[in-house]
Coordinates of C-alpha atoms in Angstrom, one line a residue:
Chain A
M1 CA -24.3 -0.3 15.7
A2 CA -22.7 -0.8 19.1
R3 CA -19.6 1.0 20.3
I4 CA -17.0 -1.6 21.4
I5 CA -14.9 -0.7 24.5
V6 CA -12.0 -2.7 25.6
V7 CA -10.8 -2.6 29.2
T8 CA -7.2 -3.5 29.1
S9 CA -3.9 -3.0 30.9
G10 CA -1.2 -5.6 30.1
K11 CA -0.5 -6.1 33.8
G12 CA -2.7 -8.4 35.9
G13 CA -4.4 -7.4 39.1
V14 CA -4.8 -3.7 38.4
G15 CA -8.6 -3.8 38.3
K16 CA -9.8 -4.6 34.7
T17 CA -12.6 -6.9 35.8
T18 CA -13.7 -4.5 38.6
T19 CA -13.7 -1.7 36.0
S20 CA -15.5 -3.7 33.3
A21 CA -18.2 -4.7 35.8
A22 CA -18.6 -1.1 37.1
I23 CA -18.6 0.6 33.7
S24 CA -20.9 -1.8 32.0
M25 CA -23.4 -1.5 34.9
G26 CA -23.0 2.3 34.8
L27 CA -23.8 2.5 31.0
A28 CA -26.8 0.2 31.5
L29 CA -28.1 2.3 34.4
K30 CA -28.0 5.3 32.0
G31 CA -30.4 3.4 29.8
Y32 CA -28.0 2.0 27.2
R33 CA -28.3 -1.7 26.2
T34 CA -24.9 -3.0 27.2
A35 CA -23.2 -6.4 26.9
V36 CA -20.1 -7.2 28.9
I37 CA -17.9 -10.0 27.6
D38 CA -15.2 -12.0 29.6
F39 CA -12.3 -12.7 27.3
D40 CA -10.3 -14.5 29.9
V41 CA -10.9 -18.0 28.6
G42 CA -9.8 -20.7 31.1
L43 CA -9.8 -18.2 34.1
R44 CA -13.2 -16.6 34.0
N45 CA -14.0 -14.2 36.8
L46 CA -16.3 -11.6 35.5
D47 CA -19.3 -13.8 36.4
L48 CA -18.2 -13.9 40.0
I49 CA -17.6 -10.1 40.2
M50 CA -21.1 -9.6 38.6
G51 CA -22.6 -12.1 41.0
C52 CA -24.1 -14.3 38.3
E53 CA -21.7 -17.3 38.6
R54 CA -24.5 -19.7 39.4
R55 CA -26.5 -18.8 36.3
V56 CA -23.8 -19.7 33.7
V57 CA -25.0 -22.4 31.4
Y58 CA -23.3 -21.6 28.1
D59 CA -20.3 -19.4 27.4
F60 CA -18.5 -17.4 24.8
V61 CA -16.6 -20.4 23.3
N62 CA -19.9 -22.4 23.1
V63 CA -21.3 -19.5 21.0
I64 CA -18.2 -19.3 18.8
N65 CA -18.3 -23.0 18.2
G66 CA -22.1 -22.9 17.4
E67 CA -22.9 -25.1 20.4
A68 CA -25.3 -22.5 21.8
A69 CA -27.1 -19.5 20.4
L70 CA -26.0 -16.0 21.6
N71 CA -29.3 -15.5 23.5
Q72 CA -28.8 -18.8 25.3
A73 CA -25.4 -17.8 26.6
L74 CA -26.1 -14.1 27.5
I75 CA -27.1 -13.7 31.2
K76 CA -29.5 -10.9 31.9
D77 CA -28.5 -9.0 35.0
K78 CA -31.0 -9.2 37.8
R79 CA -30.5 -5.6 38.9
C80 CA -30.6 -3.9 35.6
D81 CA -32.5 -5.3 32.6
K82 CA -30.4 -3.4 30.1
L83 CA -27.2 -5.3 31.1
F84 CA -26.2 -8.7 29.7
I85 CA -23.1 -10.8 30.6
L86 CA -21.3 -13.2 28.3
P87 CA -19.1 -15.4 30.4
A88 CA -15.8 -16.9 29.4
S89 CA -15.3 -20.7 29.2
Q90 CA -13.7 -22.1 32.3
T91 CA -12.6 -25.4 30.8
R92 CA -11.5 -24.6 27.3
D93 CA -8.1 -23.6 26.1
K94 CA -7.4 -19.9 25.3
D95 CA -6.8 -20.9 21.7
S96 CA -10.5 -21.7 21.3
L97 CA -11.0 -18.0 20.6
T98 CA -10.6 -17.3 16.9
S99 CA -10.5 -14.0 15.2
E100 CA -13.4 -14.8 12.9
G101 CA -15.5 -16.3 15.8
V102 CA -15.0 -13.2 18.0
G103 CA -15.7 -11.0 15.1
K104 CA -19.0 -12.8 14.3
V105 CA -20.2 -12.6 17.9
L106 CA -19.3 -8.9 18.2
G107 CA -21.1 -8.3 14.9
D108 CA -24.2 -10.1 16.1
L109 CA -24.2 -8.3 19.4
S110 CA -23.7 -5.0 17.6
K111 CA -27.2 -5.3 16.1
D112 CA -28.9 -5.4 19.5
F113 CA -26.7 -3.4 21.8
D114 CA -25.5 0.2 22.2
Y115 CA -22.2 -0.7 24.0
I116 CA -20.1 -3.8 24.2
V117 CA -17.5 -3.9 27.0
C118 CA -14.7 -6.4 26.4
D119 CA -13.0 -7.4 29.6
S120 CA -9.4 -8.3 28.5
P121 CA -7.3 -10.9 30.3
A122 CA -3.8 -9.8 31.5
G123 CA -0.8 -10.3 29.2
I124 CA -0.6 -9.9 25.5
E125 CA -1.6 -13.4 24.3
R126 CA -4.5 -14.3 22.1
G127 CA -7.3 -13.5 24.5
A128 CA -5.9 -10.0 25.2
M129 CA -5.2 -9.4 21.5
L130 CA -8.7 -10.4 20.4
A131 CA -10.3 -8.4 23.2
M132 CA -8.7 -5.2 21.8
Y133 CA -8.7 -6.1 18.1
Y134 CA -12.3 -4.9 17.2
A135 CA -12.4 -2.1 19.7
D136 CA -13.5 1.5 19.0
D137 CA -12.4 2.8 22.5
A138 CA -9.8 1.5 25.0
I139 CA -9.9 2.1 28.7
V140 CA -6.3 1.5 29.9
V141 CA -6.5 0.6 33.5
T142 CA -3.2 1.6 35.3
N143 CA -2.0 1.5 38.9
P144 CA 0.4 4.3 40.0
E145 CA 3.2 1.8 40.1
V146 CA 6.2 1.3 37.8
S147 CA 5.4 -2.1 36.3
S148 CA 1.8 -1.2 35.6
V149 CA 2.7 2.1 33.9
R150 CA 5.3 0.3 31.7
D151 CA 2.8 -2.4 30.7
S152 CA 0.2 0.2 29.9
D153 CA 2.6 1.9 27.6
R154 CA 3.3 -1.4 25.9
M155 CA -0.4 -1.9 25.5
L156 CA -0.8 1.5 23.9
G157 CA 1.8 0.5 21.3
I158 CA -0.2 -2.7 20.6
L159 CA -3.5 -0.7 20.3
A160 CA -1.9 1.6 17.8
S161 CA -0.5 -1.1 15.6
K162 CA -2.3 -4.4 16.0
S163 CA -6.0 -3.5 16.1
R164 CA -8.4 -3.8 13.2
R165 CA -8.6 0.0 13.0
A166 CA -4.8 0.2 12.7
E167 CA -4.7 -2.6 10.1
R168 CA -7.4 -0.9 8.0
G169 CA -5.8 2.5 8.3
E170 CA -9.0 3.8 10.0
E171 CA -9.3 6.4 12.7
P172 CA -7.3 5.0 15.6
I173 CA -8.8 3.6 18.8
K174 CA -9.7 6.3 21.3
E175 CA -7.5 5.7 24.3
Y176 CA -8.5 6.7 27.9
L177 CA -6.4 6.4 31.1
L178 CA -8.1 5.1 34.2
L179 CA -5.9 5.3 37.2
T180 CA -7.0 2.9 39.9
R181 CA -5.9 2.1 43.5
Y182 CA -4.9 5.7 43.9
S183 CA -3.9 6.9 47.4
P184 CA -3.7 10.7 47.7
H185 CA -2.1 10.3 51.1
R186 CA 0.8 8.3 49.7
V187 CA 1.2 10.7 46.8
K188 CA 1.5 13.5 49.3
L189 CA 4.2 11.6 51.1
G190 CA 6.1 11.1 47.9
E191 CA 5.6 7.4 48.0
M192 CA 3.3 7.0 45.0
L193 CA 3.3 8.4 41.4
S194 CA 0.8 11.2 41.1
V195 CA -1.9 11.6 38.4
E196 CA 0.3 14.2 36.8
D197 CA 3.3 11.9 36.8
V198 CA 1.5 9.1 35.1
Q199 CA -0.1 11.5 32.6
D200 CA 3.4 13.0 31.8
I201 CA 4.7 9.5 31.1
L202 CA 1.7 8.1 29.1
S203 CA 0.2 11.3 27.6
L204 CA -3.3 9.9 27.7
H205 CA -6.7 11.5 28.2
L206 CA -7.6 11.0 31.8
L207 CA -11.0 9.3 32.2
G208 CA -10.9 9.2 35.9
V209 CA -9.1 8.2 39.1
I210 CA -10.4 5.5 41.4
P211 CA -9.2 5.7 44.9
E212 CA -7.8 2.7 46.8
S213 CA -11.0 1.7 48.6
K214 CA -12.4 -0.9 50.9
A215 CA -15.6 -0.8 48.9
V216 CA -13.9 -2.6 46.0
L217 CA -13.2 -5.8 48.0
N218 CA -16.6 -5.6 49.8
A219 CA -18.3 -5.3 46.4
S220 CA -16.4 -8.3 44.9
N221 CA -17.1 -10.3 48.1
S222 CA -20.8 -9.9 47.5
G223 CA -20.8 -10.0 43.7
V224 CA -22.1 -6.5 43.3
P225 CA -20.4 -4.1 40.8
V226 CA -18.9 -1.4 43.1
I227 CA -20.7 1.4 41.1
L228 CA -23.9 0.2 42.8
D229 CA -22.3 1.2 46.2
E230 CA -23.4 4.8 45.7
K231 CA -22.2 5.9 49.2
S232 CA -18.6 4.7 48.6
D233 CA -15.8 6.7 47.1
A234 CA -14.9 4.1 44.5
G235 CA -18.6 3.8 43.5
Q236 CA -18.9 7.5 43.1
A237 CA -15.6 7.7 41.2
F238 CA -16.9 5.0 38.7
S239 CA -20.2 6.9 38.3
D240 CA -18.1 10.0 37.4
V241 CA -16.1 7.9 34.9
V242 CA -19.2 6.7 33.1
R243 CA -20.6 10.3 32.9
R244 CA -17.3 11.5 31.5
Y245 CA -17.1 8.7 29.0
L246 CA -20.6 9.7 27.8
G247 CA -19.3 13.3 27.2
E248 CA -20.3 15.1 30.4
D249 CA -17.9 17.5 31.9
V250 CA -17.4 16.2 35.4
T251 CA -14.7 17.6 37.7
H252 CA -12.2 15.0 38.9
R253 CA -12.6 14.0 42.6
F254 CA -10.6 11.8 45.0
I255 CA -7.3 13.1 43.7
E256 CA -6.5 15.5 46.6
L257 CA -6.3 14.6 50.2
E258 CA -9.7 15.5 51.7
K259 CA -9.3 18.5 54.0
K260 CA -10.1 17.5 57.5
S261 CA -12.9 19.4 59.1
L262 CA -12.1 21.7 62.1
F263 CA -13.3 19.0 64.3
G264 CA -11.1 16.4 62.6
R265 CA -8.1 18.7 62.8
L266 CA -8.6 19.3 66.5
F267 CA -9.3 15.8 67.6
G268 CA -8.4 13.5 64.7
G269 CA -4.6 14.0 65.0
Chain B
M1 CA 11.4 13.9 76.1
A2 CA 10.0 16.8 74.2
D3 CA 13.4 18.0 73.2
Y4 CA 14.4 14.6 71.7
S5 CA 11.3 14.4 69.7
G6 CA 11.9 17.9 68.4
A7 CA 15.4 16.9 67.4
S8 CA 14.3 13.8 65.6
M9 CA 11.7 15.7 63.6
G10 CA 14.5 18.1 62.5
L11 CA 16.5 15.1 61.4
L12 CA 13.6 13.7 59.5
D13 CA 13.0 16.9 57.7
Y14 CA 16.7 17.0 56.8
F15 CA 16.5 13.6 55.2
R16 CA 13.2 14.5 53.5
N17 CA 14.8 17.5 51.9
T18 CA 17.9 15.8 50.6
R19 CA 16.7 12.5 49.3
P20 CA 14.4 12.4 46.3
S21 CA 11.1 10.7 47.1
T22 CA 10.6 7.2 45.8
A23 CA 7.8 8.5 43.6
A24 CA 10.3 10.9 41.9
I25 CA 12.8 8.1 41.4
A26 CA 10.0 6.0 39.9
K27 CA 9.0 8.8 37.5
E28 CA 12.5 9.3 36.3
R29 CA 13.1 5.6 35.7
L30 CA 9.9 5.3 33.8
Q31 CA 10.5 8.3 31.6
I32 CA 13.8 6.9 30.5
L33 CA 12.5 3.4 30.0
V34 CA 9.3 4.3 28.2
A35 CA 11.2 6.7 25.9
H36 CA 13.6 3.9 25.1
E37 CA 10.9 1.3 24.5
R38 CA 8.9 3.6 22.3
S39 CA 11.8 4.3 20.1
E40 CA 12.5 0.6 19.8
R41 CA 9.0 -0.2 18.8
N42 CA 8.8 2.6 16.3
K43 CA 11.8 1.4 14.5
P44 CA 11.2 0.5 10.9
D45 CA 12.0 -3.2 10.1
Y46 CA 14.7 -2.3 7.6
L47 CA 17.0 -0.8 10.2
P48 CA 19.1 -4.0 10.9
M49 CA 19.6 -4.6 7.1
L50 CA 20.5 -1.0 6.6
Q51 CA 23.0 -1.2 9.4
Q52 CA 24.6 -4.3 8.0
E53 CA 24.9 -2.9 4.5
L54 CA 26.3 0.4 5.7
L55 CA 28.9 -1.6 7.7
E56 CA 30.0 -3.5 4.7
V57 CA 30.4 -0.3 2.6
I58 CA 32.4 1.4 5.4
R59 CA 34.6 -1.6 5.9
K60 CA 35.8 -1.3 2.3
Y61 CA 37.6 1.8 3.4
V62 CA 38.1 1.7 7.1
D63 CA 38.6 -1.3 9.4
V64 CA 35.8 -0.8 11.9
D65 CA 34.3 -3.2 14.4
Q66 CA 31.0 -4.9 14.0
D67 CA 29.5 -2.8 16.8
A68 CA 31.2 0.5 15.7
I69 CA 28.1 1.5 13.8
S70 CA 24.7 2.4 15.3
V71 CA 21.7 3.4 13.3
T72 CA 18.8 4.9 15.2
M73 CA 15.5 6.4 14.2
E74 CA 14.1 9.2 16.3
Q75 CA 10.7 10.8 15.9
D76 CA 9.1 14.0 17.2
D77 CA 5.9 15.6 16.1
K78 CA 7.3 17.2 13.0
R79 CA 10.0 14.9 11.6
E80 CA 11.8 11.6 11.7
I81 CA 15.6 11.7 12.2
L82 CA 17.7 8.8 11.0
E83 CA 20.9 9.0 12.9
L84 CA 24.0 7.1 11.8
N85 CA 26.9 6.9 14.3
I86 CA 30.3 5.5 13.3
I87 CA 33.1 5.2 15.7
L88 CA 36.4 5.3 13.8
P89 CA 39.4 3.4 15.2
D90 CA 42.5 5.3 16.4
E91 CA 44.9 6.3 13.6
S92 CA 47.4 3.6 14.6
Q93 CA 44.8 0.8 14.3
R94 CA 43.6 1.7 10.9
K95 CA 44.9 -1.3 8.9
K96 CA 43.3 -0.6 5.6
P97 CA 44.8 2.4 3.8
T98 CA 42.5 3.7 1.2
K99 CA 43.1 2.3 -2.2
R100 CA 41.7 5.3 -4.0
G101 CA 43.9 7.7 -5.8
G102 CA 47.3 7.0 -7.3
D103 CA 49.8 5.1 -5.2

């Protein structure tokens, strides 16, 4: 049985796809058979972030409609053989996702995989609702910014009331906060909500903080999940996140301004 | 030159100390908004009906406005509180005397 993780946020542009790509790669690198699914039907992008856009033949909707078998649509990652990508359809309507269809695909994947990562589209329409419906765990991606925090809270309400677990009265979805695009410098200046501020408002278990980083754009430019950029701050932060998700006790990094070395203090200004 | 820059730093510090940071403003706005939106979404569906029926009962005795009644549900860890608020009109505006008792 696979564990189903939804990466969600409500608001767009906060880093859901970047996070889905990084976390699914991280889990696969740890040796877990992992599938990552793009639920953004009509606006697929996970393929591009994963760097497999030219290898898409069949997609999620083809599988739901019985036009392709699951193993025909799954794209095996070239860097890690434990990772498979199921792309969204680019041409279909978002209404082509049906609850039964999604449930069947997730059920079939569950037999072969340890983790299934569902990359949710923005908003709270059908794609987003189905991405979270079957989830066991939710990673709520939030920017330290008012509209993102508000939308995350709205999403928490939906996770608690509209998921399969909620409908069946089962143990609720485990919710984790991932704070992205964080700038310790701006927090120190009083220009940005701090980790503590966001946690005070959302009262969520903090899975990690991803600093605002040039590495993220560089990674998406080249179609490489940023977690593979092991030298970068964002890459290391995502590695920590995966280890924490798997139950390791890893101290949070990239939250405080890095102390300048004596040399930096003398000459860096 | 050095004197001027020193003065402007002092001025900057003055403003920093007196004005709340934008992050503090953001936090306060969010705390109010999120608390409100959570209470809205935790409302049971029967609240509007309850409010309407209560209004009808109260109107038998007192002439109150449609919006003179508010019914709210609040939750904390231990309990749920159903709060009923009725704003009665001034003595002079009470048109319906109670019909109870001998007259």
